[in-house]
Coordinates of C-alpha atoms and ligand atoms in Angstrom, one line a residue:
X1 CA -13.3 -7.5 -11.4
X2 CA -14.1 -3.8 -12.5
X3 CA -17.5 -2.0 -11.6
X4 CA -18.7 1.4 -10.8
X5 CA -19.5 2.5 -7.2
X6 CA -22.7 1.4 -6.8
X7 CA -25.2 2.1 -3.5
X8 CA -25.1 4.2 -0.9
X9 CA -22.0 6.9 -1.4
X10 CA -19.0 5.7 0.8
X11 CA -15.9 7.7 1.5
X12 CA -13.0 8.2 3.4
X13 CA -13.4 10.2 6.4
X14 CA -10.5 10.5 8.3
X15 CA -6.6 9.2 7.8
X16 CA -3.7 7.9 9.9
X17 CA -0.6 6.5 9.0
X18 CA 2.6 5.7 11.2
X19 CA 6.1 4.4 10.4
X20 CA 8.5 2.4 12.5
X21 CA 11.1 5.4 14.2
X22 CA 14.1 3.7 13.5
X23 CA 15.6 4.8 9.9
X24 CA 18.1 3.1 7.7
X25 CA 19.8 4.9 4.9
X26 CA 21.2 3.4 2.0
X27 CA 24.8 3.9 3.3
X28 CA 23.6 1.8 6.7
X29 CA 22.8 -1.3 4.4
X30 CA 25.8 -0.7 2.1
X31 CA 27.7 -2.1 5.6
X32 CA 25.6 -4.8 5.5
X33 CA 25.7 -6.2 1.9
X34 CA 27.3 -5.2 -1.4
X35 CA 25.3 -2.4 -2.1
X36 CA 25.9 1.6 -2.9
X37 CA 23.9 4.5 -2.6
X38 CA 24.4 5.5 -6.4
X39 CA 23.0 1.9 -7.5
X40 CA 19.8 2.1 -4.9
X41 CA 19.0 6.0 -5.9
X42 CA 19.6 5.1 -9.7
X43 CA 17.6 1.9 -9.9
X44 CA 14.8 2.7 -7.5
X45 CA 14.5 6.3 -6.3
X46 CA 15.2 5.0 -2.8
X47 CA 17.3 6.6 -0.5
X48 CA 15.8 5.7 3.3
X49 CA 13.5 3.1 4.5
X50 CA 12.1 2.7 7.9
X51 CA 12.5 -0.4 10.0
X52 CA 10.7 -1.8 12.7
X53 CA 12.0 -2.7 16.6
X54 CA 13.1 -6.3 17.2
X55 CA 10.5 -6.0 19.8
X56 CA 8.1 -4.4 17.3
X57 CA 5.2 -6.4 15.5
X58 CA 2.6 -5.4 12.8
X59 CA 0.1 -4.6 15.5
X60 CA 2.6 -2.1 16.8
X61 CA 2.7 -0.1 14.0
X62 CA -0.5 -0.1 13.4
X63 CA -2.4 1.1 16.2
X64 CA -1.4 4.4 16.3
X65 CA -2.2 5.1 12.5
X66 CA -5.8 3.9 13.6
X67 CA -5.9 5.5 16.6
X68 CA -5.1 8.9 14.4
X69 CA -7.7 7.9 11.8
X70 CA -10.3 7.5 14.1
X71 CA -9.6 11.3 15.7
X72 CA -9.4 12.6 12.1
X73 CA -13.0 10.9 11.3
X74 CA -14.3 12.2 15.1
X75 CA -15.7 8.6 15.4
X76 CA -15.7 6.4 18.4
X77 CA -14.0 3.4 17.9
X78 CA -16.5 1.2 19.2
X79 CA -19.0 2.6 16.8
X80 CA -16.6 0.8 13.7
X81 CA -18.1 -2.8 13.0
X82 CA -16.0 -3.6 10.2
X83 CA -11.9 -3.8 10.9
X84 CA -9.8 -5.3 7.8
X85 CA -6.3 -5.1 7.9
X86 CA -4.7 -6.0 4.3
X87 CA -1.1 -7.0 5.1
X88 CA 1.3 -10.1 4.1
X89 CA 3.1 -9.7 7.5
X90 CA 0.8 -10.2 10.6
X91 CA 1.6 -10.7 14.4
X92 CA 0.4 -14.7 13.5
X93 CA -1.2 -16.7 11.5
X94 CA -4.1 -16.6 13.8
X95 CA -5.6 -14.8 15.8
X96 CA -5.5 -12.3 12.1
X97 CA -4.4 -8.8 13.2
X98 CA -7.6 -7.1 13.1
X99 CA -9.2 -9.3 15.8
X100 CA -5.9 -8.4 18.2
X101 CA -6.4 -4.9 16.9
X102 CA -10.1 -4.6 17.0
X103 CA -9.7 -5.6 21.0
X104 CA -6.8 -3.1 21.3
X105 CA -9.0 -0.5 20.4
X106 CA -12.4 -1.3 22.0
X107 CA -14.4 -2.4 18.7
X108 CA -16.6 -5.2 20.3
X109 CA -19.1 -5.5 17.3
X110 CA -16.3 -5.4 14.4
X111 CA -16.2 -7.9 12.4
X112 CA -12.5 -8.0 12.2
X113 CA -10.2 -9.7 9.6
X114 CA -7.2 -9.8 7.4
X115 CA -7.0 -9.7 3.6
X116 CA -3.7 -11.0 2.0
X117 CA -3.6 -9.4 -1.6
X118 CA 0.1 -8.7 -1.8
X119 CA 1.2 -4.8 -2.2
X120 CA -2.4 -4.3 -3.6
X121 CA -3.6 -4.9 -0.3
X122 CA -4.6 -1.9 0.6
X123 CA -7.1 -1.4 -2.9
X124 CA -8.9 -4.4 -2.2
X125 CA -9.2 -4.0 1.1
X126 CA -11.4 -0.8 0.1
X127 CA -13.2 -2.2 -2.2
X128 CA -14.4 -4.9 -0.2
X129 CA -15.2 -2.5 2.9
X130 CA -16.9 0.1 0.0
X131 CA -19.2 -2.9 -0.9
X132 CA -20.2 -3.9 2.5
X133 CA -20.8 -0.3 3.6
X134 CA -22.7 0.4 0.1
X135 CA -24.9 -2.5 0.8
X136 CA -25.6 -1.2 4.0
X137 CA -24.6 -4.9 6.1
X138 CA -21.7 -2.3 7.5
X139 CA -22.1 0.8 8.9
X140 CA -18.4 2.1 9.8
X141 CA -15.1 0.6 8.8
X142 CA -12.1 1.2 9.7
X143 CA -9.2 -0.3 6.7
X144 CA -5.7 -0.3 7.5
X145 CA -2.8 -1.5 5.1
X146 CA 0.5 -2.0 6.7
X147 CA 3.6 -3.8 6.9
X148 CA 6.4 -4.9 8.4
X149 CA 8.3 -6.5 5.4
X150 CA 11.9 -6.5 7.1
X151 CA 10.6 -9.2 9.6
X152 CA 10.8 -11.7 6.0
X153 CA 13.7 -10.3 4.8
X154 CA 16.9 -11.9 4.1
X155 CA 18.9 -9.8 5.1
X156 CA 21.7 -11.1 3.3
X157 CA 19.9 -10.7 -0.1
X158 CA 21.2 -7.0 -1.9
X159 CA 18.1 -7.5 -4.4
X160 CA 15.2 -7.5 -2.0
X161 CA 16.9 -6.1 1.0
X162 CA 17.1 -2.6 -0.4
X163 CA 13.6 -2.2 -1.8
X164 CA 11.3 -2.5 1.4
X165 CA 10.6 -0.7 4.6
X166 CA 8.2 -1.0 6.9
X167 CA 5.0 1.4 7.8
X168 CA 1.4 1.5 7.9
X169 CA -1.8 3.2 7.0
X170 CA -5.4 3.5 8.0
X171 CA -8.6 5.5 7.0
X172 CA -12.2 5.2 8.1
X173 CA -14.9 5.1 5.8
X174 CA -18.3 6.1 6.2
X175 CA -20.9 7.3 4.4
X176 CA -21.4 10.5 2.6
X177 CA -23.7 13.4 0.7
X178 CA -21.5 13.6 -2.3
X179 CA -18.6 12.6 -3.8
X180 CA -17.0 9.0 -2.5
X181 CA -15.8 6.2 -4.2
X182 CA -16.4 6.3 -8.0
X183 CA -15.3 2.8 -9.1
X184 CA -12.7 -0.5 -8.5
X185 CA -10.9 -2.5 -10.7
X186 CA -8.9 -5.8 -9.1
X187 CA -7.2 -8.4 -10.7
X188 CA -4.7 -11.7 -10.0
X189 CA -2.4 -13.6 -12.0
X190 CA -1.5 -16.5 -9.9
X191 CA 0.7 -18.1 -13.0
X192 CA 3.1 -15.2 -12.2
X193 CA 3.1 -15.6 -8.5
X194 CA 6.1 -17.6 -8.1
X195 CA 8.1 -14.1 -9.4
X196 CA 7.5 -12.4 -5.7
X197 CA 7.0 -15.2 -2.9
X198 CA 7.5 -16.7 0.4
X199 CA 8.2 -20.2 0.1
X200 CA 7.9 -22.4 3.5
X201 CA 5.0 -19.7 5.1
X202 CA 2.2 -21.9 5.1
X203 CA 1.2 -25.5 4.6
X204 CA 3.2 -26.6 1.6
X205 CA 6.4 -28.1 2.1
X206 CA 9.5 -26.9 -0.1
X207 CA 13.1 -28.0 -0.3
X208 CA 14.5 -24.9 0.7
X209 CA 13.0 -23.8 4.1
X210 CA 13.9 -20.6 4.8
X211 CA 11.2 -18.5 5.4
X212 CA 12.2 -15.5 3.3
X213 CA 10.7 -12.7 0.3
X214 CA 12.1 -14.4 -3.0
X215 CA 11.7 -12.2 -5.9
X216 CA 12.4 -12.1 -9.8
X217 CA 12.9 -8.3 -9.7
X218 CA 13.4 -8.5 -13.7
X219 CA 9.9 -9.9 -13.9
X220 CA 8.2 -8.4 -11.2
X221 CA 9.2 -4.9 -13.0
X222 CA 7.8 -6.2 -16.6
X223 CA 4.6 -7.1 -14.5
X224 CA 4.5 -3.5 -12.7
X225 CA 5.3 -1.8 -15.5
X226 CA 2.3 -3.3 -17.5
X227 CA -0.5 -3.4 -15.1
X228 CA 0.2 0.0 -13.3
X229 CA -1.0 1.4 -17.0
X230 CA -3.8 -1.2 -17.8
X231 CA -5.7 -1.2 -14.7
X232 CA -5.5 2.6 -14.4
X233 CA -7.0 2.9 -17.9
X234 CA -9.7 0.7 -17.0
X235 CA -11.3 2.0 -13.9
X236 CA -10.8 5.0 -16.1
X237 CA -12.9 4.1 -18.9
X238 CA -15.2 2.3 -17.1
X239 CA -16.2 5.2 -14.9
X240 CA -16.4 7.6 -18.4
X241 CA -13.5 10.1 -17.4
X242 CA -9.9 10.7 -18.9
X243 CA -6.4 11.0 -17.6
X244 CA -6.8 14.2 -17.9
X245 CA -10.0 14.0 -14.7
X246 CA -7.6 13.0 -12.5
X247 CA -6.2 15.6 -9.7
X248 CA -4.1 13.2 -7.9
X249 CA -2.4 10.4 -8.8
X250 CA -1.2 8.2 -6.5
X251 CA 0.7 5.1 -7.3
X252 CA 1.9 2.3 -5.2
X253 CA 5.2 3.3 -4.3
X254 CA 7.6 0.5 -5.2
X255 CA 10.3 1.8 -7.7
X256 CA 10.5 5.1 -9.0
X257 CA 11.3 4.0 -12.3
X258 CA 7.7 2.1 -12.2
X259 CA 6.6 5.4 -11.5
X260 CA 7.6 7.5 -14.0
X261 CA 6.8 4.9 -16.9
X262 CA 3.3 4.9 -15.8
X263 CA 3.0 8.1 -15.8
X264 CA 4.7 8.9 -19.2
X265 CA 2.4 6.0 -20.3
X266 CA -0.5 7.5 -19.1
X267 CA -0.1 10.9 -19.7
X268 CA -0.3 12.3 -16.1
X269 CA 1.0 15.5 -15.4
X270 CA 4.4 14.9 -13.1
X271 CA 2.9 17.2 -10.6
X272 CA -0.7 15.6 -9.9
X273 CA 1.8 12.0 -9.0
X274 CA 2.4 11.5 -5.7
X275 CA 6.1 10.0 -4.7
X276 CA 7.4 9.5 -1.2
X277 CA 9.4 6.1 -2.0
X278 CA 12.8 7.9 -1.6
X279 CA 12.1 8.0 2.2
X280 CA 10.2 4.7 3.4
X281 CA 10.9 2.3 0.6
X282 CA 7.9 -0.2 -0.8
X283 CA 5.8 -0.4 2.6
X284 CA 3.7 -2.7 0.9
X285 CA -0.1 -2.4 2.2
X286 CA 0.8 0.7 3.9
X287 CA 2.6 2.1 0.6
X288 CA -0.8 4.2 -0.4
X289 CA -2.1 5.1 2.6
X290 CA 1.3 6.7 3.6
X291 CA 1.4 8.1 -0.2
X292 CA -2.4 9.8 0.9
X293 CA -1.3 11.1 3.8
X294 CA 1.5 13.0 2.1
X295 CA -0.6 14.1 -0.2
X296 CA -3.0 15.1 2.1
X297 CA -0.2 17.0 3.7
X298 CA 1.7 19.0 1.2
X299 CA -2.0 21.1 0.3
X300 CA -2.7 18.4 -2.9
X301 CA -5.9 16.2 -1.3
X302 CA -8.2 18.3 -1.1
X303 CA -12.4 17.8 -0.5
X304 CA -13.4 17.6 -4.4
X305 CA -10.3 16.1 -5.9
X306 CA -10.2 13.1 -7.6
X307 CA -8.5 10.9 -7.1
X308 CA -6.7 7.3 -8.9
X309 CA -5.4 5.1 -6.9
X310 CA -3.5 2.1 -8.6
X311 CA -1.1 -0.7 -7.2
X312 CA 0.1 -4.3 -7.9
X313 CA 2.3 -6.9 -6.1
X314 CA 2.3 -10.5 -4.9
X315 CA -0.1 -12.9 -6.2
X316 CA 1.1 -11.3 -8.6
X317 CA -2.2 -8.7 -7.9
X318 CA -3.4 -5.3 -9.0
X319 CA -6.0 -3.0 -8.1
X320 CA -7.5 0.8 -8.9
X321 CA -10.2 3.0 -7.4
X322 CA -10.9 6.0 -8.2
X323 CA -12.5 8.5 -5.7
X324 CA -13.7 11.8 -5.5
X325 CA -12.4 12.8 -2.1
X326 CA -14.6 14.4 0.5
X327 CA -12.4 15.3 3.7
X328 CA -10.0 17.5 4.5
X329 CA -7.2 15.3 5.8
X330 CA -4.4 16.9 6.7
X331 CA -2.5 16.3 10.1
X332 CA -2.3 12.6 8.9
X333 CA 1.0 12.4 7.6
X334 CA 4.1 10.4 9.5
Ligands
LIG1 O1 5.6 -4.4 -4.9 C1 6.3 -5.1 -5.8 C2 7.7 -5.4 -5.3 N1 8.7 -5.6 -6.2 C3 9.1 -4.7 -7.1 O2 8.5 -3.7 -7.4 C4 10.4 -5.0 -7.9 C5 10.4 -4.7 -9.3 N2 11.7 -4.8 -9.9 C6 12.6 -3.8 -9.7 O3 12.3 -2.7 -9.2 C7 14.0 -3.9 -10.4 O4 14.0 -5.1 -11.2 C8 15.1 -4.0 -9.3 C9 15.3 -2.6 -8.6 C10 14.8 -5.1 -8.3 C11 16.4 -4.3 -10.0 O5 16.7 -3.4 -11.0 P1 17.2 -3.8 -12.4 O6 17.5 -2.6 -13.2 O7 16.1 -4.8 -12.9 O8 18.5 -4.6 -12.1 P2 19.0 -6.1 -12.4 O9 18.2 -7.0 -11.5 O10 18.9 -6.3 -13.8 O11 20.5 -6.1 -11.9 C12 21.5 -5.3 -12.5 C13 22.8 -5.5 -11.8 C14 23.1 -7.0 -11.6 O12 24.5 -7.1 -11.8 P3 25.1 -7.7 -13.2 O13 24.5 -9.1 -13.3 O14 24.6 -6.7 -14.2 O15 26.6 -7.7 -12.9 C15 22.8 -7.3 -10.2 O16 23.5 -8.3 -9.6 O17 22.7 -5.0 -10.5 C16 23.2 -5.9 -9.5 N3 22.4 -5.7 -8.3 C17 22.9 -4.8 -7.4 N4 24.0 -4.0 -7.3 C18 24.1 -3.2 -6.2 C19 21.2 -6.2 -7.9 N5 20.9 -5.7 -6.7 C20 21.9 -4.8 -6.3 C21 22.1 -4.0 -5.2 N6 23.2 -3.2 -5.2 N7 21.2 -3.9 -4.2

């Protein structure tokens, strides 16, 4: 799916995000499984991740990134009426997430749901709350992309254990005067979906039934590495601006080395990309939301940027949008 922004103008309005407290270095998981520092830092630009409480849920996490959203945005909560939370990790199956968080937060005329898209969660989450808003059938959504990837761990695996952490995001969006979101491109590729899954999670039965992440990192990166350049050219073209349009760049934060071949692919300058993977591993949804609120934080997101957003995970799923960013958002960073 690719399309331009059309509508009313939506944008983001205010941003939260929040990580678990608890942090685990390399060096803590080398006691766990055979693993070093040196490999982790060389192969994936990770060098901490944080990981949630036994005690502590999706939910958990997530509340106080929406809580700070909703101050940034100066909204009430019960004015949002649309709550979707993109994650792969929820409290349940049912009741989703966003119904236990839209009664957390006092939202009685949300409707309130989760989207499962993978990593990429977070993009299409946004695109589908920009199309409701742009419509006008929404008013005021709150999106939130989190996390808690450790809970479906093995954490006997040294291939999967070391890339994730856990942490989650939020923004509001409303609309605006100016600016907003330009344009989305979204994609799936079922075929390759049995390179990053979860066997035994829902209703088809499989030999093995543990209930853990199973990945073909080799694949997955081939995957990564290709998409992360062709859907970022896309929304580009198909919006009529360049590489060279873009202020910020931020990338889902899986692998540094993903990183750095899309940008050499691309052509973006090293200092419009936005990195933060060395210290909270691939969060997942929350990965660009957290990777915003850095942004936001270190002086780079600012009102009249624009911005490309690109990520890709299970499914196997991508995603872009492109926006021209409106808010001053600073104060939103972990
Ligand atoms: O949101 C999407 C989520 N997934 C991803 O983004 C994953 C994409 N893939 C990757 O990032 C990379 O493929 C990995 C980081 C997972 C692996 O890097 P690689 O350069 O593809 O390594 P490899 O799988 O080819 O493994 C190289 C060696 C192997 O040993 P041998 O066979 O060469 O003796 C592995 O057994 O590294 C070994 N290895 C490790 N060694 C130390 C694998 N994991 C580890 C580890 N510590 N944690």
């Amino acid at each position: 799916m690719i399309g331009k922004a059309e509508g009313k103008r939506i944008s983001i309005t205010g941003l939260g995000v929040h990580v678990p407290e608890k942090v685990m270095t390399n060096d803590d998981l080398s006691k766990l499984v055979d693993t070093n520092d040196q490999w982790i830092v060389e192969r994936t630009g990770i060098k901490e991740r944080r990981i949630a409480a036994d005690d502590e849920a999706l939910t958990d996490i997530c509340l106080p990134a929406a809580r700070r959203a909703l101050e940034m945005a100066k909204v009430d909560a019960a004015s949002i009426d649309l709550l979707i939370v993109a994650t792969v990790t929820p409290d349940m199956a049912f009741p989703s997430s966003a119904a236990i968080l839209a009664d957390q937060l006092g939202m009685p005329d949300a409707a309130a749901y989760d989207l499962a898209a993978g990593c990429t969660g977070f993009v299409y989450a946004i695109a589908q709350a920009h199309a409701m808003l742009a419509s006008g059938l929404s008013k005021r959504a709150l999106v939130i992309g989190a996390d808690v990837l450790s809970k479906i761990l093995d954490w006997t695996d040294r291939s999967t254990l070391v890339l994730f952490g856990d942490g989650a995001g939020a923004v509001v969006l409303e609309e605006v005067d100016k600016g907003g979101f330009i344009g989305f491109e979204l994609g799936a590729d079922g075929g390759g979906g049995a390179s990053l899954w979860l066997p035994g999670s829902g209703s088809r039965k499989f030999e093995d039934p543990e209930k853990f992440v199973k990945m073909n990192g080799r694949e997955v990166f081939k995957f990564a590495t290709r998409v992360m350049v062709s859907s970022a050219e896309a929304i580009l073209d198909e919006c009529d601006k360049t590489i060279d349009d873009v202020d910020v760049y931020v990338p889902h934060q899986a692998n540094v080395r993903i990183i750095d071949h899309a940008v050499r692919k691309l052509g973006v300058a090293p200092e419009k990309t936005v990195i933060n993977v060395q210290k909270y591993g691939n969060t997942s949804s929350g990965s660009i939301p957290l990777a915003l609120a850095d942004a936001a934080d270190d002086g780079r997101l600012e009102p009249g940027k624009l911005v490309l957003l690109t990520g890709m995970g299970a499914g196997l799923t991508w995603g872009s949008a492109l926006i021209e960013w409106t808010h001053q958002t600073t104060g939103a960073a972990a």
